[in-house]
Amino acid sequence: MMDWPELEAACQNCRNCSLHETRTNVVFGVGSRTAEVLFIGEGPGENEDLQGEPFVGRGGQLLDQMMGAIGLQRKDVYIANIVKCRPPHNRDPLNTEEDACIGYLRNQVALLKPKIIVCLGRIAAMRVIGPDFKISRDHGKWYDKNGTQTMALFHPAALLRDPRRKPETFLDLKALQSKILEICDHTPIAD
Ligand code: URA
């Protein structure tokens, strides 16, 4: 296992898959390295690739609003992605690309030891929770993954495309808020 500086350097220099050929920036992750809550997205989009930071586009603004609805701020959590480099034209990452990259996320999880993992969208949920995960059916449900309480929300980009999913997402956020109040020690949250 690498420590944070080693891991970030390895990731910045990574050539494990062909996504390195088309990236502008590696999007390693942001937030508190002592966070108790880890959000996991799919992979960088155009804005993230340009800025080197996850969730900085329109979807990112919505993610900030979603967290804000329960009093969570970006600085109080950690945000990472399944793949650290942008898939061209924002296509879904290939299985081979996920496999090439997942070791970085595993190392991030091992360093962070989060109490709670929140998957953003189906790609992250299928990788982290299980291949049979159905986002429309299973969003908001809690899973114990090696002792870490894990759930998935609709992806912010999906909510931008289909705002009818927002009311149920609000209920999922309230469930997340309850879980944070129940098991986290130092995560500031609305109550
Ligand atoms: N969508 C994601 O899944 N991750 C990002 O970082 C940005 C958009």
PDB file of C-alpha atoms and ligand atoms in Angstrom:
ATOM      1  CA  MET A   1       0.000   0.000   0.000  1.00  0.00           C
ATOM      2  CA  MET A   2       1.229   3.516  -0.842  1.00  0.00           C
ATOM      3  CA  ASP A   3       0.824   6.588   1.360  1.00  0.00           C
ATOM      4  CA  TRP A   4      -1.075   9.617   0.018  1.00  0.00           C
ATOM      5  CA  PRO A   5       1.892  11.410  -1.642  1.00  0.00           C
ATOM      6  CA  GLU A   6       3.202   8.182  -3.239  1.00  0.00           C
ATOM      7  CA  LEU A   7      -0.249   7.228  -4.431  1.00  0.00           C
ATOM      8  CA  GLU A   8      -0.993  10.640  -5.917  1.00  0.00           C
ATOM      9  CA  ALA A   9       2.381  10.689  -7.699  1.00  0.00           C
ATOM     10  CA  ALA A  10       1.847   7.180  -9.097  1.00  0.00           C
ATOM     11  CA  CYS A  11      -1.589   8.167 -10.328  1.00  0.00           C
ATOM     12  CA  GLN A  12      -0.320  11.393 -11.928  1.00  0.00           C
ATOM     13  CA  ASN A  13       2.270   9.376 -13.886  1.00  0.00           C
ATOM     14  CA  CYS A  14      -0.034   6.455 -14.712  1.00  0.00           C
ATOM     15  CA  ARG A  15       0.015   4.811 -18.151  1.00  0.00           C
ATOM     16  CA  ASN A  16      -1.870   1.653 -17.182  1.00  0.00           C
ATOM     17  CA  CYS A  17      -4.533   2.145 -19.869  1.00  0.00           C
ATOM     18  CA  SER A  18      -4.968   4.117 -23.070  1.00  0.00           C
ATOM     19  CA  LEU A  19      -6.987   6.884 -21.367  1.00  0.00           C
ATOM     20  CA  HIS A  20      -3.632   8.443 -20.468  1.00  0.00           C
ATOM     21  CA  GLU A  21      -3.136   9.301 -24.170  1.00  0.00           C
ATOM     22  CA  THR A  22      -6.129  11.644 -24.318  1.00  0.00           C
ATOM     23  CA  ARG A  23      -6.212  13.138 -20.835  1.00  0.00           C
ATOM     24  CA  THR A  24      -5.378  16.748 -20.023  1.00  0.00           C
ATOM     25  CA  ASN A  25      -5.187  16.101 -16.278  1.00  0.00           C
ATOM     26  CA  VAL A  26      -5.437  13.099 -14.015  1.00  0.00           C
ATOM     27  CA  VAL A  27      -8.346  13.606 -11.619  1.00  0.00           C
ATOM     28  CA  PHE A  28      -7.014  11.982  -8.454  1.00  0.00           C
ATOM     29  CA  GLY A  29      -9.640  13.122  -5.934  1.00  0.00           C
ATOM     30  CA  VAL A  30     -10.281  16.009  -3.557  1.00  0.00           C
ATOM     31  CA  GLY A  31     -11.379  16.730  -0.035  1.00  0.00           C
ATOM     32  CA  SER A  32     -10.339  15.821   3.455  1.00  0.00           C
ATOM     33  CA  ARG A  33      -7.923  12.921   3.880  1.00  0.00           C
ATOM     34  CA  THR A  34      -9.475  12.396   7.318  1.00  0.00           C
ATOM     35  CA  ALA A  35     -13.057  12.386   5.984  1.00  0.00           C
ATOM     36  CA  GLU A  36     -15.465   9.736   7.281  1.00  0.00           C
ATOM     37  CA  VAL A  37     -17.604   9.913   4.134  1.00  0.00           C
ATOM     38  CA  LEU A  38     -16.332   9.024   0.646  1.00  0.00           C
ATOM     39  CA  PHE A  39     -18.269   9.882  -2.512  1.00  0.00           C
ATOM     40  CA  ILE A  40     -17.352   7.856  -5.603  1.00  0.00           C
ATOM     41  CA  GLY A  41     -18.283   8.986  -9.111  1.00  0.00           C
ATOM     42  CA  GLU A  42     -17.715   7.348 -12.462  1.00  0.00           C
ATOM     43  CA  GLY A  43     -14.931   9.295 -14.115  1.00  0.00           C
ATOM     44  CA  PRO A  44     -13.912  12.796 -15.162  1.00  0.00           C
ATOM     45  CA  GLY A  45     -15.919  14.701 -17.741  1.00  0.00           C
ATOM     46  CA  GLU A  46     -14.628  17.558 -19.860  1.00  0.00           C
ATOM     47  CA  ASN A  47     -14.473  20.211 -17.130  1.00  0.00           C
ATOM     48  CA  GLU A  48     -12.911  17.796 -14.662  1.00  0.00           C
ATOM     49  CA  ASP A  49     -10.282  16.773 -17.231  1.00  0.00           C
ATOM     50  CA  LEU A  50      -9.456  20.446 -17.858  1.00  0.00           C
ATOM     51  CA  GLN A  51      -9.271  21.391 -14.151  1.00  0.00           C
ATOM     52  CA  GLY A  52      -7.959  18.153 -12.606  1.00  0.00           C
ATOM     53  CA  GLU A  53     -10.736  18.122 -10.015  1.00  0.00           C
ATOM     54  CA  PRO A  54     -13.827  15.897  -9.693  1.00  0.00           C
ATOM     55  CA  PHE A  55     -17.356  17.247 -10.121  1.00  0.00           C
ATOM     56  CA  VAL A  56     -16.620  20.835 -11.159  1.00  0.00           C
ATOM     57  CA  GLY A  57     -19.150  21.123 -14.020  1.00  0.00           C
ATOM     58  CA  ARG A  58     -22.936  21.499 -13.861  1.00  0.00           C
ATOM     59  CA  GLY A  59     -23.219  18.076 -12.251  1.00  0.00           C
ATOM     60  CA  GLY A  60     -20.758  19.236  -9.626  1.00  0.00           C
ATOM     61  CA  GLN A  61     -22.894  22.281  -8.809  1.00  0.00           C
ATOM     62  CA  LEU A  62     -25.849  19.947  -8.302  1.00  0.00           C
ATOM     63  CA  LEU A  63     -23.715  17.635  -6.134  1.00  0.00           C
ATOM     64  CA  ASP A  64     -22.833  20.640  -3.953  1.00  0.00           C
ATOM     65  CA  GLN A  65     -26.570  21.430  -3.647  1.00  0.00           C
ATOM     66  CA  MET A  66     -27.395  17.823  -2.794  1.00  0.00           C
ATOM     67  CA  MET A  67     -24.768  17.771  -0.045  1.00  0.00           C
ATOM     68  CA  GLY A  68     -25.867  21.230   1.098  1.00  0.00           C
ATOM     69  CA  ALA A  69     -29.439  19.946   1.575  1.00  0.00           C
ATOM     70  CA  ILE A  70     -28.158  17.913   4.543  1.00  0.00           C
ATOM     71  CA  GLY A  71     -25.549  20.431   5.710  1.00  0.00           C
ATOM     72  CA  LEU A  72     -22.576  18.628   4.171  1.00  0.00           C
ATOM     73  CA  GLN A  73     -19.762  20.622   2.623  1.00  0.00           C
ATOM     74  CA  ARG A  74     -17.248  19.444   0.040  1.00  0.00           C
ATOM     75  CA  LYS A  75     -14.343  20.061   2.461  1.00  0.00           C
ATOM     76  CA  ASP A  76     -15.882  17.645   4.995  1.00  0.00           C
ATOM     77  CA  VAL A  77     -15.887  14.630   2.663  1.00  0.00           C
ATOM     78  CA  TYR A  78     -13.590  13.022   0.097  1.00  0.00           C
ATOM     79  CA  ILE A  79     -14.615  12.768  -3.560  1.00  0.00           C
ATOM     80  CA  ALA A  80     -13.022  10.344  -6.029  1.00  0.00           C
ATOM     81  CA  ASN A  81     -13.916   8.439  -9.171  1.00  0.00           C
ATOM     82  CA  ILE A  82     -13.729   4.853 -10.421  1.00  0.00           C
ATOM     83  CA  VAL A  83     -11.451   5.949 -13.302  1.00  0.00           C
ATOM     84  CA  LYS A  84      -9.088   8.880 -12.886  1.00  0.00           C
ATOM     85  CA  CYS A  85      -8.819   9.894 -16.550  1.00  0.00           C
ATOM     86  CA  ARG A  86     -11.587  11.105 -18.864  1.00  0.00           C
ATOM     87  CA  PRO A  87     -13.060   8.567 -21.274  1.00  0.00           C
ATOM     88  CA  PRO A  88     -13.245  10.242 -24.731  1.00  0.00           C
ATOM     89  CA  HIS A  89     -16.625  11.870 -25.460  1.00  0.00           C
ATOM     90  CA  ASN A  90     -17.714  10.944 -21.906  1.00  0.00           C
ATOM     91  CA  ARG A  91     -18.448   7.351 -22.896  1.00  0.00           C
ATOM     92  CA  ASP A  92     -18.774   4.818 -20.073  1.00  0.00           C
ATOM     93  CA  PRO A  93     -15.394   3.554 -18.921  1.00  0.00           C
ATOM     94  CA  LEU A  94     -14.514   0.123 -20.384  1.00  0.00           C
ATOM     95  CA  ASN A  95     -14.183  -2.797 -17.997  1.00  0.00           C
ATOM     96  CA  THR A  96     -10.492  -2.993 -18.880  1.00  0.00           C
ATOM     97  CA  GLU A  97     -10.063   0.691 -17.970  1.00  0.00           C
ATOM     98  CA  GLU A  98     -11.855   0.190 -14.644  1.00  0.00           C
ATOM     99  CA  ASP A  99      -9.667  -2.830 -13.920  1.00  0.00           C
ATOM    100  CA  ALA A 100      -6.514  -0.872 -14.758  1.00  0.00           C
ATOM    101  CA  CYS A 101      -7.539   1.979 -12.410  1.00  0.00           C
ATOM    102  CA  ILE A 102      -9.391   0.354  -9.511  1.00  0.00           C
ATOM    103  CA  GLY A 103      -6.200  -0.257  -7.515  1.00  0.00           C
ATOM    104  CA  TYR A 104      -5.847   3.498  -6.978  1.00  0.00           C
ATOM    105  CA  LEU A 105      -9.373   3.719  -5.536  1.00  0.00           C
ATOM    106  CA  ARG A 106      -8.746   0.657  -3.352  1.00  0.00           C
ATOM    107  CA  ASN A 107      -5.587   2.318  -2.019  1.00  0.00           C
ATOM    108  CA  GLN A 108      -7.533   5.558  -1.408  1.00  0.00           C
ATOM    109  CA  VAL A 109     -10.156   3.592   0.544  1.00  0.00           C
ATOM    110  CA  ALA A 110      -7.444   1.790   2.529  1.00  0.00           C
ATOM    111  CA  LEU A 111      -5.858   5.135   3.495  1.00  0.00           C
ATOM    112  CA  LEU A 112      -9.124   6.927   4.234  1.00  0.00           C
ATOM    113  CA  LYS A 113     -10.923   4.053   6.026  1.00  0.00           C
ATOM    114  CA  PRO A 114     -14.275   5.799   5.476  1.00  0.00           C
ATOM    115  CA  LYS A 115     -17.262   4.928   7.681  1.00  0.00           C
ATOM    116  CA  ILE A 116     -19.627   5.571   4.772  1.00  0.00           C
ATOM    117  CA  ILE A 117     -19.272   5.238   0.994  1.00  0.00           C
ATOM    118  CA  VAL A 118     -21.759   6.951  -1.315  1.00  0.00           C
ATOM    119  CA  CYS A 119     -21.684   5.765  -4.926  1.00  0.00           C
ATOM    120  CA  LEU A 120     -22.818   8.366  -7.437  1.00  0.00           C
ATOM    121  CA  GLY A 121     -24.654   6.583 -10.242  1.00  0.00           C
ATOM    122  CA  ARG A 122     -24.827   3.071 -11.619  1.00  0.00           C
ATOM    123  CA  ILE A 123     -21.264   2.716 -12.876  1.00  0.00           C
ATOM    124  CA  ALA A 124     -19.786   3.329  -9.417  1.00  0.00           C
ATOM    125  CA  ALA A 125     -22.494   1.275  -7.697  1.00  0.00           C
ATOM    126  CA  MET A 126     -22.008  -1.742  -9.975  1.00  0.00           C
ATOM    127  CA  ARG A 127     -18.260  -1.668  -9.306  1.00  0.00           C
ATOM    128  CA  VAL A 128     -18.385  -0.975  -5.558  1.00  0.00           C
ATOM    129  CA  ILE A 129     -21.622  -2.676  -4.420  1.00  0.00           C
ATOM    130  CA  GLY A 130     -22.079  -5.444  -6.978  1.00  0.00           C
ATOM    131  CA  PRO A 131     -22.589  -6.255 -10.676  1.00  0.00           C
ATOM    132  CA  ASP A 132     -26.322  -6.895 -10.198  1.00  0.00           C
ATOM    133  CA  PHE A 133     -26.935  -3.413  -8.784  1.00  0.00           C
ATOM    134  CA  LYS A 134     -29.870  -1.624 -10.485  1.00  0.00           C
ATOM    135  CA  ILE A 135     -29.788   2.092  -9.754  1.00  0.00           C
ATOM    136  CA  SER A 136     -33.553   2.603 -10.291  1.00  0.00           C
ATOM    137  CA  ARG A 137     -34.339  -0.258  -7.887  1.00  0.00           C
ATOM    138  CA  ASP A 138     -31.488  -0.130  -5.372  1.00  0.00           C
ATOM    139  CA  HIS A 139     -30.675   3.584  -4.863  1.00  0.00           C
ATOM    140  CA  GLY A 140     -30.874   4.599  -1.199  1.00  0.00           C
ATOM    141  CA  LYS A 141     -30.450   1.022   0.121  1.00  0.00           C
ATOM    142  CA  TRP A 142     -27.650   0.331   2.606  1.00  0.00           C
ATOM    143  CA  TYR A 143     -25.092  -2.398   2.035  1.00  0.00           C
ATOM    144  CA  ASP A 144     -22.350  -3.529   4.422  1.00  0.00           C
ATOM    145  CA  LYS A 145     -19.171  -3.816   2.342  1.00  0.00           C
ATOM    146  CA  ASN A 146     -16.439  -5.220   4.631  1.00  0.00           C
ATOM    147  CA  GLY A 147     -17.844  -3.172   7.528  1.00  0.00           C
ATOM    148  CA  THR A 148     -18.297   0.047   5.522  1.00  0.00           C
ATOM    149  CA  GLN A 149     -21.881   1.276   5.210  1.00  0.00           C
ATOM    150  CA  THR A 150     -22.371   1.790   1.475  1.00  0.00           C
ATOM    151  CA  MET A 151     -25.218   3.226  -0.627  1.00  0.00           C
ATOM    152  CA  ALA A 152     -25.824   4.765  -4.038  1.00  0.00           C
ATOM    153  CA  LEU A 153     -27.558   7.931  -5.187  1.00  0.00           C
ATOM    154  CA  PHE A 154     -28.655   8.801  -8.701  1.00  0.00           C
ATOM    155  CA  HIS A 155     -25.757  10.488 -10.499  1.00  0.00           C
ATOM    156  CA  PRO A 156     -26.091  14.306 -10.553  1.00  0.00           C
ATOM    157  CA  ALA A 157     -25.922  14.231 -14.373  1.00  0.00           C
ATOM    158  CA  ALA A 158     -28.831  11.750 -14.401  1.00  0.00           C
ATOM    159  CA  LEU A 159     -30.803  14.129 -12.149  1.00  0.00           C
ATOM    160  CA  LEU A 160     -30.093  16.992 -14.548  1.00  0.00           C
ATOM    161  CA  ARG A 161     -31.459  14.854 -17.403  1.00  0.00           C
ATOM    162  CA  ASP A 162     -34.452  13.601 -15.393  1.00  0.00           C
ATOM    163  CA  PRO A 163     -35.446  15.953 -12.542  1.00  0.00           C
ATOM    164  CA  ARG A 164     -38.404  13.642 -11.691  1.00  0.00           C
ATOM    165  CA  ARG A 165     -35.818  11.584  -9.744  1.00  0.00           C
ATOM    166  CA  LYS A 166     -35.095  14.490  -7.389  1.00  0.00           C
ATOM    167  CA  PRO A 167     -37.809  13.811  -4.751  1.00  0.00           C
ATOM    168  CA  GLU A 168     -36.628  10.213  -4.160  1.00  0.00           C
ATOM    169  CA  THR A 169     -33.031  11.435  -4.123  1.00  0.00           C
ATOM    170  CA  PHE A 170     -33.974  13.861  -1.350  1.00  0.00           C
ATOM    171  CA  LEU A 171     -35.259  10.895   0.683  1.00  0.00           C
ATOM    172  CA  ASP A 172     -31.968   9.060   0.007  1.00  0.00           C
ATOM    173  CA  LEU A 173     -30.045  12.136   1.188  1.00  0.00           C
ATOM    174  CA  LYS A 174     -32.099  12.196   4.399  1.00  0.00           C
ATOM    175  CA  ALA A 175     -31.176   8.524   4.925  1.00  0.00           C
ATOM    176  CA  LEU A 176     -27.525   9.473   4.431  1.00  0.00           C
ATOM    177  CA  GLN A 177     -27.906  12.307   6.932  1.00  0.00           C
ATOM    178  CA  SER A 178     -29.380   9.888   9.519  1.00  0.00           C
ATOM    179  CA  LYS A 179     -26.560   7.410   8.969  1.00  0.00           C
ATOM    180  CA  ILE A 180     -23.924  10.126   9.382  1.00  0.00           C
ATOM    181  CA  LEU A 181     -25.547  11.313  12.634  1.00  0.00           C
ATOM    182  CA  GLU A 182     -25.649   7.689  13.807  1.00  0.00           C
ATOM    183  CA  ILE A 183     -22.109   6.461  13.037  1.00  0.00           C
ATOM    184  CA  CYS A 184     -19.792   9.375  12.242  1.00  0.00           C
ATOM    185  CA  ASP A 185     -17.678  11.031  14.938  1.00  0.00           C
ATOM    186  CA  HIS A 186     -16.543  14.347  13.427  1.00  0.00           C
ATOM    187  CA  THR A 187     -18.498  14.977  10.221  1.00  0.00           C
ATOM    188  CA  PRO A 188     -20.382  18.301  10.487  1.00  0.00           C
ATOM    189  CA  ILE A 189     -23.962  17.724   9.378  1.00  0.00           C
ATOM    190  CA  ALA A 190     -27.357  19.398   9.710  1.00  0.00           C
ATOM    191  CA  ASP A 191     -29.759  17.865  12.218  1.00  0.00           C
TER     192      ASP A 191
HETATM  193  N1  URA B   1     -19.066  12.782 -13.280  1.00  0.00           N
HETATM  194  C1  URA B   1     -18.416  11.867 -12.512  1.00  0.00           C
HETATM  195  O1  URA B   1     -18.853  10.741 -12.349  1.00  0.00           O
HETATM  196  N2  URA B   1     -17.278  12.264 -11.943  1.00  0.00           N
HETATM  197  C2  URA B   1     -16.775  13.483 -12.071  1.00  0.00           C
HETATM  198  O2  URA B   1     -15.740  13.752 -11.489  1.00  0.00           O
HETATM  199  C3  URA B   1     -17.484  14.417 -12.862  1.00  0.00           C
HETATM  200  C4  URA B   1     -18.616  14.034 -13.451  1.00  0.00           C
END
